[in-house]
Structures are given as C-alpha cells and as structure tokens.
Short mmCIF file of C-alpha atoms in Angstrom, two decimals:
data_model
loop_
_atom_site.label_atom_id
_atom_site.label_comp_id
_atom_site.label_asym_id
_atom_site.label_seq_id
_atom_site.Cartn_x
_atom_site.Cartn_y
_atom_site.Cartn_z
CA MET A 1 -12.81 -6.64 11.21
CA ILE A 2 -10.27 -5.14 8.82
CA SER A 3 -6.54 -4.90 9.38
CA LEU A 4 -4.26 -2.36 7.72
CA LEU A 5 -0.54 -1.64 7.66
CA HIS A 6 0.01 2.14 7.62
CA THR A 7 3.34 3.50 6.39
CA ALA A 8 4.60 6.68 4.73
CA ASP A 9 7.62 8.75 3.72
CA TRP A 10 9.77 6.03 2.20
CA GLN A 11 11.83 8.74 0.46
CA ILE A 12 13.22 6.22 -2.02
CA GLY A 13 16.19 7.68 -3.89
CA ARG A 14 17.34 9.99 -1.13
CA VAL A 15 21.04 10.84 -1.41
CA PHE A 16 22.92 11.04 1.91
CA SER A 17 25.66 13.41 0.80
CA GLN A 18 26.80 14.29 4.34
CA PHE A 19 28.28 10.81 4.75
CA GLU A 20 31.24 9.01 3.23
CA PRO A 21 30.38 7.28 -0.07
CA ASP A 22 30.20 3.72 1.29
CA ASP A 23 27.99 4.81 4.19
CA ALA A 24 25.74 6.87 1.91
CA ALA A 25 25.33 3.87 -0.39
CA ALA A 26 24.32 1.62 2.52
CA LEU A 27 21.73 4.13 3.75
CA PHE A 28 20.39 4.50 0.20
CA GLU A 29 20.07 0.72 -0.05
CA ALA A 30 18.35 0.45 3.34
CA ARG A 31 15.29 2.22 1.96
CA PHE A 32 14.64 -0.64 -0.46
CA LYS A 33 15.26 -3.19 2.27
CA VAL A 34 12.68 -1.64 4.56
CA VAL A 35 10.02 -1.87 1.84
CA GLU A 36 10.79 -5.59 1.64
CA ARG A 37 10.33 -5.80 5.43
CA LEU A 38 7.00 -3.96 5.19
CA ALA A 39 5.83 -6.47 2.59
CA ALA A 40 6.92 -9.35 4.81
CA ILE A 41 5.08 -7.89 7.82
CA ALA A 42 1.93 -7.36 5.75
CA ALA A 43 2.05 -10.97 4.53
CA GLU A 44 2.81 -12.41 7.96
CA ARG A 45 0.04 -10.44 9.68
CA LYS A 46 -2.37 -11.10 6.80
CA VAL A 47 -3.49 -7.48 6.56
CA ASP A 48 -6.29 -6.50 4.22
CA ALA A 49 -4.25 -3.67 2.67
CA VAL A 50 -1.12 -1.56 3.03
CA LEU A 51 -1.68 2.21 3.15
CA VAL A 52 1.24 4.34 1.91
CA ALA A 53 0.62 7.98 2.80
CA GLY A 54 2.84 9.81 0.33
CA ASP A 55 6.50 10.58 -0.42
CA VAL A 56 7.20 7.11 -1.73
CA PHE A 57 10.00 8.74 -3.74
CA ASP A 58 12.31 11.47 -2.50
CA LEU A 59 12.28 13.36 -5.78
CA GLN A 60 10.76 13.27 -9.25
CA THR A 61 14.08 12.60 -10.98
CA VAL A 62 14.91 9.19 -9.50
CA SER A 63 16.23 6.78 -12.09
CA ASP A 64 14.09 4.24 -13.92
CA LYS A 65 16.08 1.54 -12.13
CA THR A 66 15.12 3.01 -8.76
CA ILE A 67 11.45 3.07 -9.76
CA ARG A 68 11.56 -0.59 -10.82
CA ARG A 69 13.43 -1.62 -7.66
CA THR A 70 10.85 0.11 -5.48
CA PHE A 71 7.91 -1.78 -6.93
CA ASN A 72 9.93 -5.01 -7.02
CA ALA A 73 10.52 -4.64 -3.27
CA MET A 74 6.76 -4.72 -2.72
CA GLN A 75 6.28 -8.17 -4.28
CA GLY A 76 6.38 -9.96 -0.93
CA PHE A 77 2.78 -8.90 -0.24
CA SER A 78 0.21 -9.82 -2.89
CA GLY A 79 -2.69 -7.96 -1.30
CA PRO A 80 -3.68 -4.36 -2.08
CA TRP A 81 -1.13 -1.57 -1.79
CA LEU A 82 -2.92 1.80 -1.70
CA MET A 83 -0.58 4.70 -2.39
CA ILE A 84 -0.81 8.46 -2.77
CA PRO A 85 1.81 10.98 -3.93
CA GLY A 86 3.17 13.47 -1.40
CA ASN A 87 5.02 16.75 -1.75
CA HIS A 88 8.29 15.11 -2.86
CA ASP A 89 6.63 12.97 -5.55
CA SER A 90 3.48 14.94 -6.34
CA ALA A 91 1.31 13.82 -9.25
CA LEU A 92 2.35 16.45 -11.77
CA SER A 93 1.29 16.10 -15.40
CA GLU A 94 4.68 14.47 -15.94
CA SER A 95 5.92 12.80 -12.76
CA VAL A 96 7.65 9.80 -11.27
CA TRP A 97 4.20 8.16 -11.23
CA SER A 98 3.59 8.64 -14.94
CA ARG A 99 7.05 7.23 -15.63
CA ALA A 100 6.31 4.21 -13.45
CA GLN A 101 3.14 3.60 -15.48
CA ARG A 102 5.01 3.85 -18.79
CA LEU A 103 7.66 1.46 -17.51
CA GLY A 104 5.00 -1.09 -16.61
CA ALA A 105 6.51 -1.28 -13.15
CA ILE A 106 3.23 -1.13 -11.20
CA ALA A 107 1.76 -4.54 -10.41
CA PRO A 108 -2.03 -5.07 -10.62
CA ASN A 109 -2.39 -5.22 -6.81
CA ILE A 110 -0.89 -1.73 -6.43
CA VAL A 111 -3.36 1.15 -6.62
CA CYS A 112 -1.76 4.55 -7.16
CA CYS A 113 -4.46 7.02 -6.13
CA LEU A 114 -3.68 10.04 -8.28
CA GLU A 115 -7.15 11.56 -8.11
CA PRO A 116 -9.36 12.46 -5.14
CA LYS A 117 -12.12 9.90 -5.51
CA PRO A 118 -13.43 7.04 -3.32
CA HIS A 119 -12.18 3.49 -3.77
CA THR A 120 -14.01 0.48 -2.39
CA VAL A 121 -11.29 -2.00 -1.47
CA ALA A 122 -12.15 -5.70 -1.72
CA GLY A 123 -15.67 -4.94 -0.51
CA LYS A 124 -14.23 -4.33 2.99
CA PHE A 125 -13.76 -0.57 3.34
CA THR A 126 -13.96 2.72 1.48
CA LEU A 127 -10.70 4.56 0.92
CA LEU A 128 -10.76 8.35 0.61
CA PRO A 129 -7.40 9.54 -0.77
CA ALA A 130 -6.10 13.12 -0.91
CA PRO A 131 -3.19 12.99 -3.40
CA LEU A 132 -0.94 15.99 -3.88
CA THR A 133 -0.89 17.16 -7.49
CA GLN A 134 1.72 19.84 -6.81
CA ARG A 135 4.51 20.18 -4.26
CA HIS A 136 2.75 22.80 -2.13
CA THR A 137 -0.94 23.51 -1.71
CA TYR A 138 -2.53 26.07 0.59
CA GLY A 139 -6.01 24.62 0.65
CA ASP A 140 -7.00 21.52 2.58
CA LEU A 141 -7.15 18.61 0.13
CA THR A 142 -9.11 16.53 2.66
CA ASP A 143 -12.11 18.92 2.57
CA TRP A 144 -14.02 16.62 0.24
CA PHE A 145 -13.88 13.69 2.67
CA ALA A 146 -16.91 15.00 4.57
CA THR A 147 -19.26 14.80 1.56
CA ALA A 148 -17.68 11.76 -0.08
CA PRO A 149 -20.03 8.78 -0.51
CA SER A 150 -19.14 5.34 0.76
CA GLU A 151 -20.83 1.97 0.71
CA GLU A 152 -23.25 1.63 3.59
CA GLY A 153 -21.85 -0.21 6.57
CA LEU A 154 -18.21 -0.11 5.40
CA PRO A 155 -15.51 1.65 7.42
CA ARG A 156 -14.28 4.94 5.96
CA ILE A 157 -10.48 5.24 5.77
CA GLY A 158 -8.75 8.52 4.88
CA LEU A 159 -5.29 8.69 3.31
CA ALA A 160 -3.49 12.06 3.17
CA HIS A 161 -0.11 13.77 3.22
CA GLY A 162 0.33 17.10 4.93
CA CYS A 163 0.41 19.05 8.15
CA VAL A 164 -2.35 18.95 10.75
CA GLN A 165 -2.86 22.59 11.64
CA GLY A 166 -1.90 23.78 15.09
CA ILE A 167 -0.31 20.46 16.07
CA LEU A 168 3.10 20.19 14.43
CA SER A 169 5.97 22.66 14.59
CA GLU A 170 5.43 26.03 12.93
CA ASP A 171 8.21 25.58 10.37
CA ILE A 172 6.15 22.92 8.54
CA ASP A 173 2.76 24.34 9.44
CA SER A 174 2.24 26.41 6.27
CA ALA A 175 1.83 24.24 3.17
CA ASN A 176 -0.39 21.20 2.55
CA PRO A 177 -2.68 21.89 5.55
CA ILE A 178 -5.04 19.34 7.09
CA ALA A 179 -7.74 20.56 9.44
CA THR A 180 -7.60 19.50 13.06
CA GLY A 181 -10.48 17.13 13.77
CA ARG A 182 -10.82 16.04 10.15
CA ALA A 183 -11.44 12.40 11.07
CA ALA A 184 -14.44 13.22 13.27
CA GLN A 185 -15.79 15.86 10.89
CA ALA A 186 -15.63 13.48 7.90
CA ARG A 187 -16.86 10.42 9.85
CA LEU A 188 -13.60 8.60 9.25
CA ASP A 189 -12.83 5.44 11.14
CA TYR A 190 -9.12 6.02 10.60
CA LEU A 191 -7.06 8.79 8.97
CA ALA A 192 -3.63 7.61 7.80
CA LEU A 193 -1.19 10.50 7.43
CA GLY A 194 2.27 11.09 6.00
CA ASP A 195 4.71 14.03 5.99
CA TRP A 196 5.87 14.02 9.62
CA HIS A 197 8.78 11.55 9.71
CA GLY A 198 8.05 10.24 13.19
CA THR A 199 5.24 8.13 14.58
CA ARG A 200 2.69 10.45 16.16
CA GLN A 201 -0.89 10.14 17.33
CA ILE A 202 -3.04 13.21 16.63
CA ASP A 203 -6.33 11.91 18.03
CA ASP A 204 -8.09 8.59 18.55
CA ARG A 205 -8.52 8.06 14.80
CA THR A 206 -5.62 10.03 13.29
CA TRP A 207 -1.96 8.97 13.16
CA TYR A 208 1.28 9.74 11.39
CA ALA A 209 3.17 6.51 10.73
CA GLY A 210 6.54 8.18 10.20
CA THR A 211 9.26 6.98 7.88
CA PRO A 212 9.93 3.23 8.22
CA GLU A 213 13.70 3.75 7.98
CA THR A 214 15.09 6.72 9.90
CA ASP A 215 16.70 9.35 7.67
CA ARG A 216 17.72 12.20 9.97
CA PHE A 217 19.18 12.85 13.41
CA ARG A 218 16.12 14.57 14.85
CA ALA A 219 14.72 12.39 17.64
CA ASN A 220 11.13 11.96 16.47
CA ASP A 221 10.27 8.29 17.05
CA SER A 222 10.88 7.13 13.47
CA GLY A 223 11.77 3.78 11.90
CA GLN A 224 8.30 2.31 12.46
CA ALA A 225 4.98 1.41 10.83
CA LEU A 226 1.49 1.03 12.27
CA LEU A 227 -0.76 -2.04 12.32
CA VAL A 228 -4.33 -0.78 12.45
CA GLY A 229 -7.45 -2.79 13.27
CA VAL A 230 -10.99 -1.54 12.65
CA SER A 231 -13.75 -3.85 13.87
CA GLY A 232 -16.49 -2.04 11.97
CA ALA A 233 -17.88 1.31 10.88
CA GLY A 234 -17.87 3.71 13.82
CA ALA A 235 -15.63 1.56 16.00
CA GLU A 236 -12.50 3.12 17.46
CA PRO A 237 -9.40 1.67 15.78
CA THR A 238 -6.67 -0.24 17.54
CA VAL A 239 -3.12 0.77 16.64
CA GLU A 240 0.05 -1.24 17.19
CA VAL A 241 3.47 0.30 16.59
CA VAL A 242 5.82 -2.06 14.74
CA ARG A 243 9.56 -1.51 14.53
CA THR A 244 10.82 -1.66 10.93
CA GLY A 245 14.05 0.35 10.75
CA GLN A 246 17.50 -1.19 10.47
CA PHE A 247 19.58 1.78 11.60
CA ASP A 248 19.51 3.77 14.82
CA TRP A 249 20.33 7.44 14.20
CA GLN A 250 21.76 9.20 17.26
CA GLN A 251 23.02 12.71 17.93
CA TRP A 252 25.42 13.22 20.83
CA GLU A 253 26.50 16.66 22.01
CA PRO A 254 28.75 16.09 25.04
CA ARG A 255 30.39 18.95 26.94
CA LEU A 256 33.90 17.99 27.98
CA THR A 257 35.33 19.84 30.96
CA VAL A 258 37.21 17.32 33.13
CA PRO A 259 39.15 14.11 32.32
CA SER A 260 36.27 11.92 33.52
CA ASP A 261 34.13 13.38 30.71
CA ILE A 262 36.58 11.88 28.22
CA ASP A 263 36.41 8.56 30.06
CA GLU A 264 32.63 8.56 29.81
CA LEU A 265 32.61 9.45 26.10
CA VAL A 266 35.23 6.83 25.25
CA GLU A 267 33.15 4.23 27.11
CA LYS A 268 30.05 5.20 25.13
CA LEU A 269 31.97 5.01 21.85
CA GLU A 270 33.04 1.48 22.73
CA GLN A 271 29.36 0.47 22.70
CA VAL A 272 28.72 1.73 19.14
CA SER A 273 27.56 -1.05 16.82
CA SER A 274 26.95 -1.68 13.13
CA SER A 275 23.34 -0.50 13.40
CA ASP A 276 24.33 2.99 14.61
CA VAL A 277 24.41 6.16 12.55
CA LEU A 278 26.02 8.69 14.85
CA GLN A 279 26.58 12.43 14.71
CA LEU A 280 28.94 13.54 17.48
CA ARG A 281 29.43 17.24 18.26
CA ALA A 282 31.77 17.81 21.18
CA GLN A 283 32.33 21.10 22.92
CA GLY A 284 34.34 22.28 25.88
CA ALA A 285 38.05 21.56 26.37
CA CYS A 286 40.46 18.68 26.81
CA ASP A 287 44.19 18.19 27.17
CA LEU A 288 46.41 16.52 24.57
CA ASN A 289 46.29 13.16 26.28
CA GLY A 290 42.50 13.26 26.38
CA HIS A 291 42.33 14.28 22.75
CA SER A 292 44.61 11.41 21.77
CA ARG A 293 42.44 8.91 23.63
CA LEU A 294 39.31 10.36 22.07
CA SER A 295 40.81 10.19 18.56
CA THR A 296 41.70 6.52 19.06
CA ALA A 297 38.19 5.74 20.30
CA LEU A 298 36.65 7.61 17.35
CA ASP A 299 38.74 5.65 14.84
CA ALA A 300 37.65 2.36 16.43
CA ALA A 301 34.00 3.43 16.55
CA ARG A 302 34.04 4.48 12.87
CA ALA A 303 35.07 0.95 11.96
CA ARG A 304 32.12 -0.52 13.89
CA ALA A 305 29.37 2.01 13.15
CA ARG A 306 27.39 2.17 9.95
CA ALA A 307 28.28 5.86 9.82
CA LEU A 308 29.89 8.33 12.20
CA VAL A 309 30.11 12.08 11.63
CA TRP A 310 32.48 13.92 13.96
CA ASP A 311 32.37 17.67 14.61
CA GLY A 312 35.04 18.95 16.99
CA GLU A 313 35.04 22.61 15.99
CA ALA A 314 33.79 23.69 19.41
CA LEU A 315 36.31 21.54 21.28
CA ARG A 316 39.24 23.57 22.59
CA LEU A 317 42.64 21.99 23.22
CA GLU A 318 44.20 22.91 26.55
CA PRO A 319 47.68 21.32 26.82
CA THR A 320 48.69 20.94 30.45
CA GLU A 321 52.19 21.56 31.76
CA ASP A 322 52.57 17.79 31.94
CA ASP A 323 51.64 17.58 28.22
CA ILE A 324 54.25 20.15 27.29
CA GLN A 325 56.93 18.52 29.42
CA ALA A 326 56.12 15.11 27.98
CA LEU A 327 56.66 16.55 24.50
CA HIS A 328 59.96 18.13 25.62
CA ALA A 329 58.57 21.38 24.24
CA ASP A 330 60.73 23.98 25.91
CA GLY A 331 62.08 27.30 24.69
CA PHE A 332 60.67 28.60 21.43
CA VAL A 333 58.67 25.42 20.73
CA GLY A 334 57.01 25.57 24.13
CA GLU A 335 56.15 29.21 23.56
CA ALA A 336 54.64 28.30 20.17
CA LEU A 337 52.44 25.68 21.82
CA GLN A 338 51.25 28.19 24.40
CA GLU A 339 50.57 30.79 21.69
CA LEU A 340 48.56 28.33 19.58
CA ARG A 341 46.59 27.36 22.67
CA ALA A 342 45.70 31.00 23.27
CA GLN A 343 44.75 31.61 19.64
CA GLN A 344 41.93 29.06 19.82
CA GLY A 345 39.69 31.83 21.07
CA ASP A 346 40.29 33.93 17.93
CA ALA A 347 38.55 33.93 14.55
CA ASP A 348 41.06 31.39 13.25
CA ALA A 349 40.41 29.00 16.14
CA GLU A 350 40.16 25.94 13.92
CA LEU A 351 43.50 26.68 12.23
CA ALA A 352 45.13 27.24 15.60
CA ARG A 353 43.77 23.98 16.97
CA ASP A 354 44.88 22.03 13.89
CA ALA A 355 48.35 23.58 14.06
CA LEU A 356 48.56 22.77 17.77
CA LEU A 357 47.66 19.15 17.09
CA THR A 358 50.11 18.89 14.22
CA LEU A 359 52.95 20.32 16.28
CA ALA A 360 52.11 18.03 19.19
CA ARG A 361 52.09 14.96 16.94
CA ILE A 362 55.45 15.91 15.40
CA LEU A 363 56.99 16.35 18.81
CA ASP A 364 55.45 13.12 20.05
CA ALA A 365 56.77 11.22 17.03
CA GLN A 366 60.25 12.70 17.52
CA GLY A 367 60.17 11.69 21.15
CA ALA A 368 59.16 8.14 20.26
CA ALA A 369 61.94 7.89 17.65
CA ALA A 370 64.51 9.07 20.12
#
C-alpha cells in the first residue's frame, strides 16, 4: 500500500493587484502558509510522497527570496517531494527552476522532474512525469507513458499539467492537451493532474487536485488537496479530499428591487468574517435610505473581511418623495435631485449617481447641523 498527497497550482508569487495593498499582501503570504500546511498534512498522514503537478510558481520572474521561501515552506515533510513545471513555470533553458538550483534552495528530498523519464521512488512506485519545457505545447506530453518501462509489480503513477481533451471548458481546451483515457491506455494506477484550479475527478484513476489556496472568484471547488491510496499495481485508488485553504472566496451578485432586498443583503454582510474574500456586484435600484444602510454595512464588513471588492455601477439610486422631503430639497434643489435621478439611465450614469449621492449627503449634513 502506498499513500500520496496530490497537490498542484501553488502559483507562488502571484500578485493580487485588484485588492488594496494590505489585502494583496495577505493573499500573497497565504500561498506560503498553505505549503507549510501541505507539509504538515504529509507528515501527519505519513505519506510516501507528495506529488506537485505543476505551476509551483506563478511566473518565471519571482524573486530569489520567493524561491527560497517556497522551498523553506516544504521543510515540514522530510519525505519525497516530486514536482514538475507547468505552463507558468515551464522548464525553459533559463527558468525559475535553474535559478533555484543555482541558489542551492532545493533540498535533497525534493525531486524536480525536468525531463520526461521514469523515476522509481523509494522502491515503492514508478513515477512517470510530463514536465512542460515551454509555456504552451500542442502535442500530448503524456504520450510516452504508454511505452515507459517500470519495475515489475510496482504501481505506475503519472504526473502531468494540462487540459484533458473534451472534458474542461473550451477556453482552456487548446494548449497542453492530455488525451482522455490516458490512465487506462498507459496502465496507470493514478494520474495526478494540475492546471485546473479546482478539485475534479476525470475518471476512476485521474484527478485534478486544484490549487490548495483559492486564488479567484470562480466557484470551482478549490482550496484542497488529495490524499491518494494505492494498494498495489492494478488496484483502483482511493481518494480523500482534504481542505487546505485559509480563505473563502465568494462572489455575490444580488438584484435589489424592494427594501427587503437591502435588509437581506445587510444581514448577509453582518456574517462576513476574517476568512472571507468577497466580490460584491449589486444591480437594480434602491432609495437613499437603503443606500445609506448598505454603505454602513459595507464599511463594517470591510473591517471584518480579509478583502471586499464592491461594484455598484449597476445599482441605480431612486430617491423617494420621503427621501427628498427628509432632505428639505424643494425648489431648484429638488429639481436637481430629480434630474440627476433621471440621468442615471444615460451614458454618464455613474457621474449622475455620484453627484446625486454627493448632493444628498450635503443636504443631510446641513439638516443635521441645523
């Protein structure tokens, strides 16, 4: 019986420029922390090896410090780490991998598989890696698995980074192809894949682990790793999904039409916690009172969340007569409010909405002072 921890797509060094600097820094740091958690899981579960199926680094130009920190984060597991480059960190003639070697950052128990050749690991299984040597390939780099030799009686484990043809969405179904049914065709006991950032089973012997720390708002079952057991050559593997991610990325797109919609959204915002990374895109319409309540709830949620990105461009302000009377906006000022409200349907809708809010806040402040 062999046990393996399958992970992929660490994307170390990714810059989260859509967030505020302190949030971006925390998300950057989380990618090192999750490698430490992977090492701790591997040690606790006493796995025979950790399989890392590509895109360890997000880009070739990460700093030397980032390279050293990545390999330092792996020190919690002293067993074999078996790694391949993916499309973001492909094994070019001069690459992040060659720099790591020159820096002396790679510990003896870490095997960077930069060539497509079999490795017998601790006399327990044969690893067949398919490293990417350029960012995009249009031939199947796992073709050689079928004819690759392995020690008799040992399980055959494939390690690759790419897109299983005909399974994943068409927008990533062009480069770095992997044939459907490769595991069966190449007599693999398990095929560990990277590239798709969510956990996904392709067939009984083929899985994507997904990124261990979520890095985008797409709901694709990420933030996990896979514990794989293979009882012997030819046996069907057992796969256990293990949660590894620290942050929960969520995308909300509420449509606001009646006051109770604001109530519901405010209530949801009150439940936001420090583990949440939230993108909120509201659409529809609300009155000034509702907008004020929503703004207050957003400010409070920002202080609790790890990160919160608000997009209210599609939210139209509809001041009620009660709003206008409460602001004492009669005469010319009242007409201006009504005109700005109407202009939200024009090309300059965002300017009109901002002006409407500004005028409302000035009037509200004057009323409070009086």
